[in-house]
Coordinates of C-alpha atoms and ligand atoms in Angstrom, one line a residue:
M1 CA 0.0 0.0 0.0
S2 CA 2.6 2.4 1.0
G3 CA 4.4 1.8 -2.2
C4 CA 1.4 3.0 -4.1
M5 CA 1.2 6.3 -2.4
P6 CA 3.9 8.2 -4.3
L7 CA 2.4 7.0 -7.6
Q8 CA -1.1 8.1 -6.6
R9 CA 0.3 11.4 -5.5
L10 CA 2.1 11.8 -8.7
H11 CA -1.2 11.2 -10.6
L12 CA -3.0 13.7 -8.4
C13 CA -0.3 16.2 -9.0
M14 CA -0.4 15.6 -12.7
I15 CA -4.2 16.0 -12.7
C16 CA -3.9 19.2 -10.7
A17 CA -1.2 20.5 -13.0
L18 CA -3.4 19.6 -16.1
C19 CA -6.4 21.3 -14.5
F20 CA -4.3 24.3 -13.8
V21 CA -3.1 24.5 -17.4
V22 CA -6.6 24.0 -18.7
C23 CA -7.9 26.6 -16.4
Q24 CA -5.2 29.0 -17.5
F25 CA -6.0 28.3 -21.1
V26 CA -9.7 28.9 -20.6
F27 CA -9.0 32.0 -18.6
L28 CA -6.7 33.2 -21.4
L29 CA -9.3 32.5 -23.9
V30 CA -11.9 34.4 -22.0
L31 CA -9.5 37.2 -21.6
L32 CA -8.6 37.2 -25.2
Q33 CA -12.2 37.1 -26.1
R34 CA -12.7 40.3 -24.2
E35 CA -9.6 42.1 -25.2
T36 CA -9.2 41.1 -28.8
F37 CA -11.6 42.7 -31.1
T38 CA -12.1 43.2 -34.7
G39 CA -11.7 47.0 -35.2
R40 CA -15.1 47.2 -36.8
L41 CA -17.0 45.5 -34.0
L42 CA -15.1 47.0 -31.2
L43 CA -15.6 50.6 -32.3
F44 CA -19.0 50.5 -33.7
D45 CA -21.5 47.8 -34.3
G46 CA -24.1 49.9 -36.2
G47 CA -27.6 50.8 -35.2
D48 CA -28.6 53.4 -32.6
H49 CA -28.6 51.0 -29.7
G50 CA -25.9 50.5 -27.2
K51 CA -24.0 53.8 -27.6
G52 CA -22.7 53.3 -24.0
K53 CA -21.5 49.8 -25.0
D54 CA -19.5 51.2 -27.9
E55 CA -18.0 53.8 -25.7
R56 CA -16.9 51.3 -23.1
R57 CA -15.3 49.2 -25.9
L58 CA -13.2 52.1 -27.1
F59 CA -11.3 52.2 -23.8
G60 CA -9.2 55.2 -22.9
W61 CA -11.1 57.8 -25.0
R62 CA -12.4 59.6 -22.0
E63 CA -9.0 59.9 -20.5
F64 CA -7.8 61.2 -23.9
I65 CA -10.3 64.0 -24.2
S66 CA -9.9 64.9 -20.5
H67 CA -6.6 66.5 -21.5
T68 CA -8.3 69.0 -23.9
P69 CA -6.9 72.4 -23.0
E70 CA -9.2 74.9 -21.3
Q71 CA -10.4 77.4 -23.9
S72 CA -13.2 80.0 -24.2
A73 CA -16.3 78.9 -26.1
A74 CA -15.3 81.1 -29.1
F75 CA -12.0 79.3 -29.5
Y76 CA -13.4 76.3 -31.4
Q77 CA -16.5 77.9 -32.8
Y78 CA -18.6 74.9 -31.9
N79 CA -20.1 73.4 -28.8
L80 CA -17.1 71.7 -27.1
Q81 CA -19.1 70.4 -24.1
L82 CA -21.5 68.7 -26.3
S83 CA -18.8 67.3 -28.5
D84 CA -17.1 65.8 -25.4
R85 CA -20.4 64.3 -24.2
V86 CA -21.4 62.9 -27.6
G87 CA -18.3 60.7 -27.3
A88 CA -16.1 59.1 -29.9
V89 CA -18.7 57.4 -32.0
R90 CA -22.4 58.0 -32.5
W91 CA -25.2 56.8 -34.6
L92 CA -25.8 59.0 -37.7
P93 CA -29.0 59.4 -39.6
R94 CA -29.0 57.8 -43.1
T95 CA -29.1 60.8 -45.4
R96 CA -28.4 59.2 -48.7
H97 CA -31.2 58.3 -51.1
E98 CA -32.8 54.9 -50.6
S99 CA -31.9 53.7 -54.1
C100 CA -28.2 54.1 -53.2
D101 CA -28.7 50.8 -51.3
S102 CA -31.5 49.1 -53.1
Q103 CA -30.8 49.7 -56.8
R104 CA -27.2 50.6 -57.1
T105 CA -24.4 48.1 -57.2
Y106 CA -20.9 49.2 -56.9
S107 CA -18.1 47.6 -58.8
L108 CA -15.1 48.0 -56.6
P109 CA -11.5 47.4 -57.7
H110 CA -9.7 44.7 -55.7
A111 CA -8.5 46.1 -52.4
S112 CA -4.9 45.5 -53.4
R113 CA -5.3 48.1 -56.2
A114 CA -7.4 50.6 -54.2
K115 CA -5.6 51.4 -51.0
V116 CA -6.9 54.6 -49.6
S117 CA -4.7 57.2 -47.7
V118 CA -6.7 59.7 -45.7
V119 CA -5.0 63.0 -45.1
I120 CA -6.2 65.2 -42.3
S121 CA -4.4 68.5 -41.4
F122 CA -5.6 70.2 -38.3
H123 CA -4.8 73.4 -36.3
N124 CA -6.2 73.7 -32.8
E125 CA -8.9 71.1 -33.2
A126 CA -10.6 69.9 -30.0
R127 CA -9.6 66.3 -29.0
S128 CA -13.1 64.8 -29.0
M129 CA -13.9 66.3 -32.4
L130 CA -10.7 65.0 -34.1
L131 CA -11.1 61.6 -32.5
R132 CA -14.7 61.4 -33.7
T133 CA -13.5 62.2 -37.2
I134 CA -10.9 59.4 -37.0
I135 CA -13.1 56.8 -35.4
S136 CA -16.0 57.4 -37.8
L137 CA -13.5 56.6 -40.6
I138 CA -12.2 53.5 -39.0
S139 CA -15.6 52.2 -38.1
R140 CA -17.3 53.0 -41.4
T141 CA -14.6 52.1 -43.9
P142 CA -14.0 48.6 -45.2
E143 CA -10.9 47.4 -43.5
D144 CA -9.2 46.1 -46.6
Y145 CA -9.4 49.5 -48.3
L146 CA -8.4 51.9 -45.5
H147 CA -4.6 51.8 -45.9
E148 CA -3.4 54.6 -43.8
L149 CA -4.4 57.7 -41.8
I150 CA -2.0 60.6 -42.1
L151 CA -2.5 63.3 -39.5
I152 CA -0.6 66.6 -39.8
D153 CA -0.7 68.7 -36.7
D154 CA -0.2 72.2 -38.0
A155 CA 1.5 73.6 -34.9
S156 CA -1.6 73.3 -32.6
Q157 CA -1.3 74.7 -29.0
D158 CA -2.2 71.3 -27.6
V159 CA 1.4 69.9 -27.9
S160 CA 0.8 66.5 -26.4
L161 CA -2.3 65.7 -28.5
L162 CA -0.5 63.6 -31.1
D163 CA 1.5 61.5 -28.6
D164 CA -1.6 60.8 -26.5
L165 CA -3.5 59.9 -29.7
K166 CA -0.8 57.5 -30.8
K167 CA -1.1 55.7 -27.4
L168 CA -4.9 55.5 -27.6
M169 CA -4.8 54.4 -31.2
A170 CA -2.2 51.7 -30.5
K171 CA -5.0 49.8 -28.7
V172 CA -7.5 50.3 -31.4
Y173 CA -5.1 49.4 -34.1
A174 CA -4.1 46.2 -32.5
T175 CA -6.2 44.2 -34.9
R176 CA -6.2 46.6 -37.8
G177 CA -2.8 45.2 -38.8
R178 CA -3.1 46.6 -42.3
L179 CA -3.8 50.2 -41.2
T180 CA -0.9 52.5 -40.7
L181 CA -1.1 55.7 -38.6
I182 CA 1.3 58.4 -39.7
C183 CA 1.5 61.4 -37.4
L184 CA 3.4 64.5 -38.5
R185 CA 3.8 67.8 -36.7
N186 CA 4.8 71.1 -38.2
V187 CA 7.2 72.9 -35.9
R188 CA 5.9 76.2 -37.3
R189 CA 2.4 76.9 -38.5
Q190 CA 2.3 76.2 -42.3
G191 CA -1.3 76.3 -43.1
L192 CA -3.5 73.6 -44.4
I193 CA -2.4 73.8 -48.1
W194 CA 1.2 73.1 -47.4
S195 CA 0.3 70.5 -44.8
R196 CA -2.1 68.6 -47.1
N197 CA 0.7 68.5 -49.7
R198 CA 3.1 67.2 -47.0
G199 CA 0.6 64.5 -46.2
A200 CA 0.1 63.6 -49.9
E201 CA 3.9 63.2 -50.3
A202 CA 4.0 60.9 -47.3
A203 CA 1.1 58.8 -48.6
T204 CA 1.7 55.4 -50.2
G205 CA -1.9 54.4 -51.1
H206 CA -3.5 54.5 -54.5
F207 CA -6.0 57.1 -53.6
L208 CA -6.0 60.2 -51.4
L209 CA -8.9 61.5 -49.4
F210 CA -8.5 65.0 -48.0
L211 CA -10.7 65.7 -45.0
D212 CA -11.2 68.5 -42.5
S213 CA -10.6 67.6 -38.9
H214 CA -14.3 68.0 -37.8
C215 CA -16.1 65.6 -40.0
E216 CA -18.0 62.3 -39.6
V217 CA -18.2 59.9 -42.5
N218 CA -21.6 58.2 -42.9
E219 CA -22.2 54.5 -43.6
A220 CA -20.8 53.2 -46.9
W221 CA -19.3 56.6 -47.9
L222 CA -16.3 55.0 -49.7
E223 CA -17.9 52.5 -52.1
P224 CA -19.8 55.0 -54.4
L225 CA -16.6 57.1 -54.6
L226 CA -14.3 54.2 -55.5
D227 CA -16.8 52.9 -58.0
R228 CA -16.5 56.1 -60.0
L229 CA -12.7 56.5 -59.5
A230 CA -12.1 53.0 -60.7
L231 CA -13.6 53.8 -64.1
N232 CA -11.5 56.9 -64.8
A233 CA -8.0 57.6 -63.7
T234 CA -8.3 61.4 -64.3
L235 CA -11.5 61.8 -62.3
A236 CA -11.6 63.5 -58.9
V237 CA -14.7 63.2 -56.7
S238 CA -16.4 64.9 -53.8
P239 CA -19.0 63.2 -51.6
L240 CA -22.2 65.1 -50.8
L241 CA -21.6 67.2 -47.7
D242 CA -24.1 66.9 -44.9
P243 CA -24.1 69.9 -42.6
I244 CA -23.4 69.3 -38.8
D245 CA -24.7 72.2 -36.7
P246 CA -21.9 73.8 -34.7
T247 CA -24.2 74.4 -31.6
T248 CA -26.4 71.3 -31.5
L249 CA -24.1 69.0 -33.5
R250 CA -27.3 67.9 -35.3
Y251 CA -26.4 66.0 -38.4
S252 CA -28.7 66.8 -41.3
K253 CA -29.1 66.0 -45.0
G254 CA -27.1 68.1 -47.5
N255 CA -28.7 69.4 -50.7
E256 CA -28.3 67.1 -53.8
L257 CA -29.3 69.8 -56.2
L258 CA -26.2 71.9 -55.9
K259 CA -22.9 71.9 -57.5
G260 CA -19.7 73.7 -56.7
G261 CA -18.6 76.8 -58.5
F262 CA -17.1 80.3 -58.0
D263 CA -17.6 83.9 -59.1
W264 CA -15.3 86.3 -60.8
S265 CA -13.9 87.4 -57.4
L266 CA -12.9 83.7 -57.1
H267 CA -15.2 83.2 -54.2
F268 CA -16.7 79.7 -53.8
H269 CA -20.4 79.5 -54.5
W270 CA -23.0 76.8 -54.7
L271 CA -24.7 76.7 -58.0
K272 CA -28.2 75.2 -58.8
R273 CA -28.1 72.0 -60.7
E274 CA -30.6 71.3 -63.4
L275 CA -31.7 67.7 -63.6
S276 CA -32.2 66.3 -67.1
A277 CA -35.4 64.4 -67.8
K278 CA -34.1 61.0 -67.0
E279 CA -31.5 61.9 -64.3
A280 CA -32.1 60.7 -60.8
P281 CA -30.9 63.2 -58.1
E282 CA -28.6 60.6 -56.6
Q283 CA -26.7 60.0 -59.8
P284 CA -23.1 61.3 -59.8
Y285 CA -22.9 64.6 -61.7
P286 CA -20.1 66.8 -63.0
S287 CA -19.3 69.9 -61.1
P288 CA -17.2 73.0 -62.0
A289 CA -15.5 72.9 -58.6
F290 CA -15.4 70.6 -55.6
A291 CA -17.8 70.6 -52.7
G292 CA -15.4 72.6 -50.7
G293 CA -12.2 70.9 -49.5
V294 CA -13.2 67.3 -49.2
L295 CA -12.1 65.4 -52.3
M296 CA -10.7 62.1 -53.4
I297 CA -8.3 61.5 -56.2
S298 CA -5.7 59.1 -57.5
R299 CA -2.4 59.8 -55.8
D300 CA -0.4 59.5 -59.0
W301 CA -2.7 61.9 -60.8
F302 CA -2.6 64.4 -57.9
L303 CA 1.2 64.3 -57.9
K304 CA 1.3 64.7 -61.7
L305 CA -0.8 67.9 -61.2
R306 CA 1.8 68.9 -58.6
G307 CA -0.7 68.8 -55.8
F308 CA -2.2 71.9 -54.3
N309 CA -0.5 75.0 -55.5
S310 CA 2.3 75.4 -52.9
R311 CA 2.4 79.1 -53.4
L312 CA -1.0 79.5 -51.8
K313 CA -0.7 80.4 -48.1
I314 CA -2.4 79.1 -44.9
W315 CA -6.0 78.8 -46.0
G316 CA -8.3 79.4 -49.0
G317 CA -8.5 78.9 -52.7
E318 CA -6.7 75.6 -53.0
S319 CA -9.7 73.5 -54.0
I320 CA -10.7 76.1 -56.6
E321 CA -7.2 76.1 -58.0
L322 CA -7.1 72.3 -58.1
A323 CA -10.6 72.3 -59.8
I324 CA -9.5 74.7 -62.6
K325 CA -6.2 72.9 -63.0
L326 CA -8.0 69.5 -63.2
W327 CA -10.6 70.5 -65.8
L328 CA -8.1 72.4 -68.0
C329 CA -5.4 69.7 -67.9
G330 CA -7.5 66.7 -68.8
G331 CA -9.3 65.8 -65.6
Q332 CA -12.9 65.9 -64.5
I333 CA -14.8 66.5 -61.2
E334 CA -17.9 64.7 -60.0
I335 CA -20.0 65.0 -56.9
V336 CA -21.4 61.6 -55.8
P337 CA -24.6 62.0 -53.7
C338 CA -24.6 58.3 -52.6
S339 CA -21.5 59.1 -50.6
R340 CA -22.2 61.2 -47.6
I341 CA -19.7 63.0 -45.3
G342 CA -20.8 65.3 -42.5
H343 CA -18.9 68.5 -41.8
I344 CA -19.2 71.2 -39.1
F345 CA -19.7 74.5 -41.0
R346 CA -18.5 77.1 -38.5
P347 CA -19.8 80.7 -38.6
R348 CA -16.3 82.2 -38.7
H349 CA -12.6 81.3 -38.7
A350 CA -11.6 79.5 -35.5
F351 CA -7.9 80.5 -35.9
D352 CA -5.7 83.5 -36.5
F353 CA -3.9 84.2 -39.7
P354 CA -0.2 85.0 -39.5
P355 CA 0.2 88.7 -40.2
Q356 CA 0.8 89.5 -43.9
F357 CA 2.9 92.1 -45.7
D358 CA 2.0 95.7 -45.3
H359 CA -1.7 95.6 -45.9
E360 CA -4.5 97.6 -44.4
S361 CA -7.1 94.9 -44.3
S362 CA -7.1 91.9 -41.9
A363 CA -4.6 89.2 -42.3
A364 CA -7.3 86.7 -43.2
L365 CA -8.5 88.9 -46.0
A366 CA -5.0 89.7 -47.2
T367 CA -4.2 86.0 -47.3
Y368 CA -7.3 85.2 -49.2
L369 CA -6.6 88.0 -51.7
H370 CA -3.1 86.8 -52.1
N371 CA -4.2 83.3 -52.9
S372 CA -6.9 84.5 -55.3
K373 CA -4.3 86.6 -57.1
I374 CA -2.1 83.6 -57.7
I375 CA -5.0 81.7 -59.1
A376 CA -6.0 84.6 -61.4
E377 CA -2.4 85.0 -62.6
S378 CA -1.9 81.3 -63.1
W379 CA -5.1 80.3 -64.8
L380 CA -7.4 83.1 -65.9
D381 CA -5.5 84.3 -68.9
E382 CA -7.0 87.5 -70.3
Y383 CA -10.0 87.0 -68.0
K384 CA -7.9 88.0 -65.0
N385 CA -8.9 91.6 -65.6
M386 CA -12.4 90.6 -64.4
F387 CA -10.9 89.5 -61.1
Y388 CA -8.8 92.7 -60.8
V389 CA -11.7 95.0 -61.6
L390 CA -13.7 93.3 -58.8
K391 CA -10.8 93.1 -56.4
P392 CA -8.6 96.1 -57.2
A393 CA -6.8 95.8 -53.9
A394 CA -5.2 92.6 -55.2
R395 CA -3.1 94.6 -57.7
Q396 CA -1.1 96.0 -54.7
I397 CA -0.3 92.6 -53.3
P398 CA 3.3 91.8 -54.0
L399 CA 4.1 88.4 -55.4
L400 CA 7.5 86.7 -55.4
P401 CA 9.2 86.9 -58.8
T402 CA 8.5 83.2 -59.3
D403 CA 4.8 83.9 -58.9
Q404 CA 4.6 86.1 -62.0
E405 CA 2.9 84.5 -64.9
E406 CA 6.0 84.6 -67.0
D407 CA 8.1 81.9 -65.4
H408 CA 6.2 80.2 -62.6
P409 CA 6.0 76.4 -62.4
T410 CA 2.4 76.3 -63.6
R411 CA 3.6 77.4 -67.0
Q412 CA 5.7 74.2 -67.2
L413 CA 2.8 72.1 -66.0
K414 CA 0.6 73.7 -68.8
L415 CA 3.1 72.7 -71.4
E416 CA 3.6 69.2 -70.0
L417 CA -0.1 68.4 -69.8
Q418 CA -1.2 70.4 -72.7
C419 CA -3.7 72.3 -70.6
H420 CA -6.5 74.2 -72.3
R421 CA -6.9 78.0 -71.9
F422 CA -9.4 79.4 -69.4
D423 CA -11.9 80.2 -72.2
W424 CA -12.3 76.4 -72.6
Y425 CA -13.4 76.2 -69.0
L426 CA -16.0 78.9 -69.6
R427 CA -17.4 77.2 -72.7
H428 CA -17.4 73.6 -71.5
V429 CA -17.4 73.5 -67.7
S430 CA -19.0 76.6 -66.2
P431 CA -21.6 78.2 -68.5
E432 CA -22.8 80.1 -65.3
L433 CA -19.5 82.0 -65.1
K434 CA -19.6 82.6 -68.8
A435 CA -23.2 83.9 -68.6
H436 CA -22.3 86.3 -65.9
F437 CA -19.5 87.5 -68.1
N438 CA -21.8 87.9 -71.1
E439 CA -24.3 89.9 -69.1
L440 CA -21.8 92.7 -68.6
A441 CA -20.9 95.4 -71.1
A442 CA -18.5 97.2 -68.8
M443 CA -17.4 97.1 -65.2
G444 CA -15.2 98.6 -62.5
T445 CA -14.5 102.2 -61.6
L446 CA -15.9 104.8 -63.9
K447 CA -13.4 107.6 -64.5
N448 CA -14.0 111.2 -65.7
G449 CA -10.6 113.0 -66.1
H450 CA -8.7 112.0 -63.0
R451 CA -11.7 111.4 -60.8
C452 CA -14.2 108.6 -60.4
L453 CA -18.0 108.3 -60.2
H454 CA -18.7 107.5 -56.6
A455 CA -22.0 106.5 -54.8
R456 CA -21.7 107.7 -51.3
R457 CA -23.4 105.8 -48.5
T458 CA -27.0 107.0 -48.1
D459 CA -26.7 108.2 -44.5
T460 CA -24.6 111.1 -45.8
D461 CA -27.2 112.1 -48.3
M462 CA -28.7 114.8 -46.2
D463 CA -27.3 118.3 -46.6
T464 CA -27.3 120.7 -43.8
D465 CA -30.5 122.3 -45.1
S466 CA -32.1 118.8 -45.2
E467 CA -32.4 118.9 -49.0
V468 CA -31.9 115.4 -50.4
K469 CA -28.9 115.5 -52.8
L470 CA -27.9 113.0 -55.4
P471 CA -25.6 110.6 -53.5
V472 CA -23.4 110.3 -56.6
I473 CA -20.4 112.6 -57.0
L474 CA -17.0 112.6 -58.6
D475 CA -14.3 111.8 -56.1
S476 CA -10.7 110.5 -55.8
C477 CA -10.3 107.2 -57.6
Y478 CA -8.0 106.2 -54.7
L479 CA -10.8 106.1 -52.1
N480 CA -10.8 102.8 -50.3
D481 CA -14.4 102.2 -51.0
I482 CA -14.6 103.9 -54.4
T483 CA -17.7 102.6 -56.2
H484 CA -17.4 99.8 -58.8
W485 CA -20.1 100.0 -61.4
R486 CA -21.4 97.4 -63.8
L487 CA -23.1 98.3 -67.1
L488 CA -25.6 95.5 -67.9
R489 CA -25.7 94.6 -71.6
Q490 CA -29.4 93.7 -71.8
S491 CA -31.1 96.2 -69.6
G492 CA -28.6 99.0 -70.0
Q493 CA -28.7 99.5 -66.2
L494 CA -25.7 101.1 -64.5
S495 CA -25.5 99.4 -61.2
T496 CA -23.4 99.4 -58.0
A497 CA -22.4 96.2 -56.3
T498 CA -25.3 96.7 -53.8
E499 CA -27.7 96.9 -56.8
R500 CA -28.4 100.6 -56.8
C501 CA -28.9 102.0 -60.3
L502 CA -28.3 105.4 -61.7
G503 CA -31.5 106.7 -63.4
V504 CA -33.6 109.8 -64.0
E505 CA -36.5 110.8 -61.8
E506 CA -39.9 110.4 -63.4
N507 CA -41.5 113.6 -64.7
S508 CA -38.7 115.8 -63.4
Q509 CA -38.1 118.9 -65.3
P510 CA -35.3 119.6 -66.0
P511 CA -34.5 115.8 -65.8
R512 CA -32.9 115.0 -62.5
L513 CA -30.4 112.1 -61.8
T514 CA -31.4 109.6 -59.1
L515 CA -29.8 106.6 -57.5
N516 CA -32.4 104.0 -56.6
A517 CA -32.8 100.2 -56.2
C518 CA -32.2 98.6 -59.6
S519 CA -35.7 98.0 -60.9
R520 CA -37.1 94.9 -62.6
H521 CA -40.3 96.8 -63.4
K522 CA -40.6 97.4 -67.1
T523 CA -41.3 101.2 -67.2
R524 CA -39.1 102.0 -64.2
K525 CA -36.3 100.0 -65.7
K526 CA -36.5 102.1 -68.8
A527 CA -35.7 105.2 -66.7
Q528 CA -32.5 103.4 -65.7
R529 CA -31.3 102.5 -69.2
W530 CA -28.1 104.0 -70.5
L531 CA -26.5 103.6 -74.0
R532 CA -22.8 103.6 -74.6
R533 CA -21.8 105.9 -77.4
G534 CA -18.0 106.0 -77.6
T535 CA -17.1 107.1 -74.0
Q536 CA -20.4 108.9 -73.5
L537 CA -23.2 107.6 -71.3
V538 CA -26.4 108.6 -73.0
H539 CA -29.7 108.3 -71.1
N540 CA -32.0 106.3 -73.3
E541 CA -35.3 108.2 -72.6
T542 CA -34.1 111.7 -72.5
H543 CA -31.2 111.4 -75.0
L544 CA -29.1 113.5 -72.6
C545 CA -25.5 112.8 -71.6
L546 CA -24.0 112.2 -68.2
D547 CA -21.9 115.3 -67.6
N548 CA -19.6 116.9 -65.1
P549 CA -19.8 120.6 -65.8
L550 CA -18.1 121.8 -62.6
K551 CA -16.4 120.6 -59.4
N552 CA -17.7 117.2 -58.3
Q553 CA -21.2 117.6 -59.6
L554 CA -23.0 115.4 -62.0
V555 CA -25.9 116.5 -64.3
L556 CA -27.6 115.6 -67.5
S557 CA -26.9 117.9 -70.4
P558 CA -27.2 117.8 -74.2
C559 CA -24.6 115.5 -75.7
R560 CA -21.6 117.3 -77.2
S561 CA -19.2 115.0 -79.1
L562 CA -15.6 115.3 -77.8
A563 CA -16.7 117.1 -74.6
A564 CA -14.2 116.0 -71.9
S565 CA -16.8 116.5 -69.2
Q566 CA -19.0 113.9 -70.8
S567 CA -16.2 111.3 -71.3
F568 CA -16.5 108.4 -68.8
Q569 CA -14.1 105.4 -68.9
F570 CA -14.8 102.1 -67.2
A571 CA -11.9 100.0 -65.8
L572 CA -13.0 97.2 -68.1
E573 CA -15.0 97.4 -71.3
I574 CA -16.1 94.0 -72.5
E575 CA -16.5 93.4 -76.2
K576 CA -19.6 91.5 -77.2
Q577 CA -18.8 87.8 -77.4
T578 CA -20.0 85.6 -80.2
Ligands
LR7_601 O1 -3.6 77.0 -40.7 C1 -4.4 76.1 -40.7 N1 -4.0 74.8 -40.7 C2 -4.9 73.8 -40.8 O2 -4.5 72.6 -40.7 C3 -5.8 76.4 -40.9 C4 -6.7 75.3 -40.9 N2 -6.2 74.0 -40.8 C5 -7.2 72.9 -40.9 C6 -8.4 73.0 -40.0 O3 -8.1 72.5 -38.7 C7 -9.4 72.2 -40.8 O4 -9.3 70.8 -40.5 O5 -7.7 72.9 -42.2 C8 -9.0 72.4 -42.2 C9 -10.0 73.5 -42.9 O6 -10.1 74.6 -42.2 P1 -11.5 75.1 -41.6 O7 -12.3 73.9 -41.3 O8 -11.3 76.1 -40.6 O9 -12.2 75.9 -42.8 P2 -13.5 75.6 -43.7 O10 -14.3 74.5 -43.2 O11 -14.1 76.9 -44.0 O12 -12.6 75.1 -45.0 C10 -13.0 75.1 -46.3 O13 -12.1 75.9 -47.1 C11 -10.7 75.6 -46.9 C12 -10.0 76.5 -47.8 O14 -8.6 76.4 -47.7 C13 -10.5 74.1 -47.3 O15 -10.7 73.9 -48.6 C14 -11.4 73.2 -46.5 O16 -11.2 71.9 -46.8 C15 -12.8 73.7 -46.7 N3 -13.8 72.9 -46.0 C16 -14.9 72.5 -46.6 O17 -15.2 72.8 -47.8 C17 -15.9 71.7 -45.8 C18 -16.0 70.4 -46.3 C19 -14.7 69.7 -46.1 C20 -14.9 68.4 -45.6 C21 -15.2 67.3 -45.2
MN602 MN1 -14.0 72.9 -41.9

């Protein structure tokens, strides 16, 4: 008996050891089950339920946002408290058209040929906002296609943000083996244009997506874009932008009936889109410009176009420049309504602009004007005069020698890619801009001798004896707010930018000049009709000429050919186009 004891004990020990190992194994399995996740499931499992559950799964995000620097409400220009409360992921309403899911099939290239690099440059973005942008991307983009996230911190005040983010993301990325996170930081503020180019250079994917740092991508945003890009290597696309309210963070449906465009001052505008008889509103459609700054394009094609124009500073104009460049040099732009991305449209800039050269206006305005001038000089050819007439202050903005039309790199690009002239863009891409041009017979300052026709503000109309005087006089052409006129080809109306028209008062004897709201009424419109005869402005009804008989006064008097006092020159006279 006693001889058996050690053997029994040995058995017992072995069983215990085995049990221990099995227990350990099971324990490990349970632990792994909890700690291992597929990125998609961990971060967001769809539906509006279990928001708390999602938040718990993305461990560490609360700690991450708790280090957001204290700032005033105006700093971010959106509701920070709410952004922090909403958390890192949230359910979003489905805003795209039903048929995007039910009727459309997307033919996607194989993931090995369609790796997507997302480039996000940010300056002073709140942590919760930036994180939501990133997490929305990770959780709503097919894993195989999302190749890398490239974040460029444009010298934000929150200096530890990137390091903290890397630590947080290390956990999230544990199972997203294929996704690379690249974090770059500018030591000095460089602006978003330079930074996005830096991101594009660092990228290794087939496609680039440029995104603002306060966006949320909606479900299945990528597929409809890739579907279009795969068909055409020179196409660039914008999703349809859904607005997110900066105060309530409410996500709503963007308008599918608009396309991107700009005016002759090179300001971005939404343009109404006409649907053709058989066209469904959710079908992809060509657009003269991008829907703002969110766009996706093949990386090779973007680099061939030399990226965003690197001479543009800080903020503004880069997507208009890229749009013109694309269209003129063999590319196309489409807006794809089945792809939805939300963006917080802030009421004003949430950041300062670095001071510019000696310029009286604000640094923001001066920067914008500088960038617009580069665009005009690079691409508008003879039409750049339209821009200068509307933005005369741009003439004074100094450009570096390399920025002049003569020898700048854009010239080389034009040769290389055999780019069209701007006239082609007007004819084939933006009939709206062309129509606006065709409406005008003349525009800009209106000079008589060395002085200019100036419409004073109406609160200075009253003379000391309370007699209402014509608020139009001749004044120095160098006044900051000197009036810019436009002579409309069809109606003959001579209008200010605020749509006040020079006319003749009804039944006045002798005929008296007036400045009233430009009329659409047939008979009143007639009293505002002017004819151009040489450099004279002849009032159509009275056949009298605009005249400056003495000092700064303006009157109507019988036309005398060659009278210097009746000679008025516009900054730009436009020949009738055929
Ligand atoms: O110096 C700066 N450095 C930056 O990195 C200034 C800004 N930025 C970042 C900023 O943090 C933000 O992520 O650049 C991005 C754009 O700046 P915003 O959001 O302050 O300006 P915005 O929304 O008015 O920007 C619009 O115009 C810009 C002109 O340069 C860009 O084209 C933006 O992409 C454009 N945004 C949109 O059109 C909204 C839709 C984009 C999306 C999604
Ligand atoms: Mn923005």
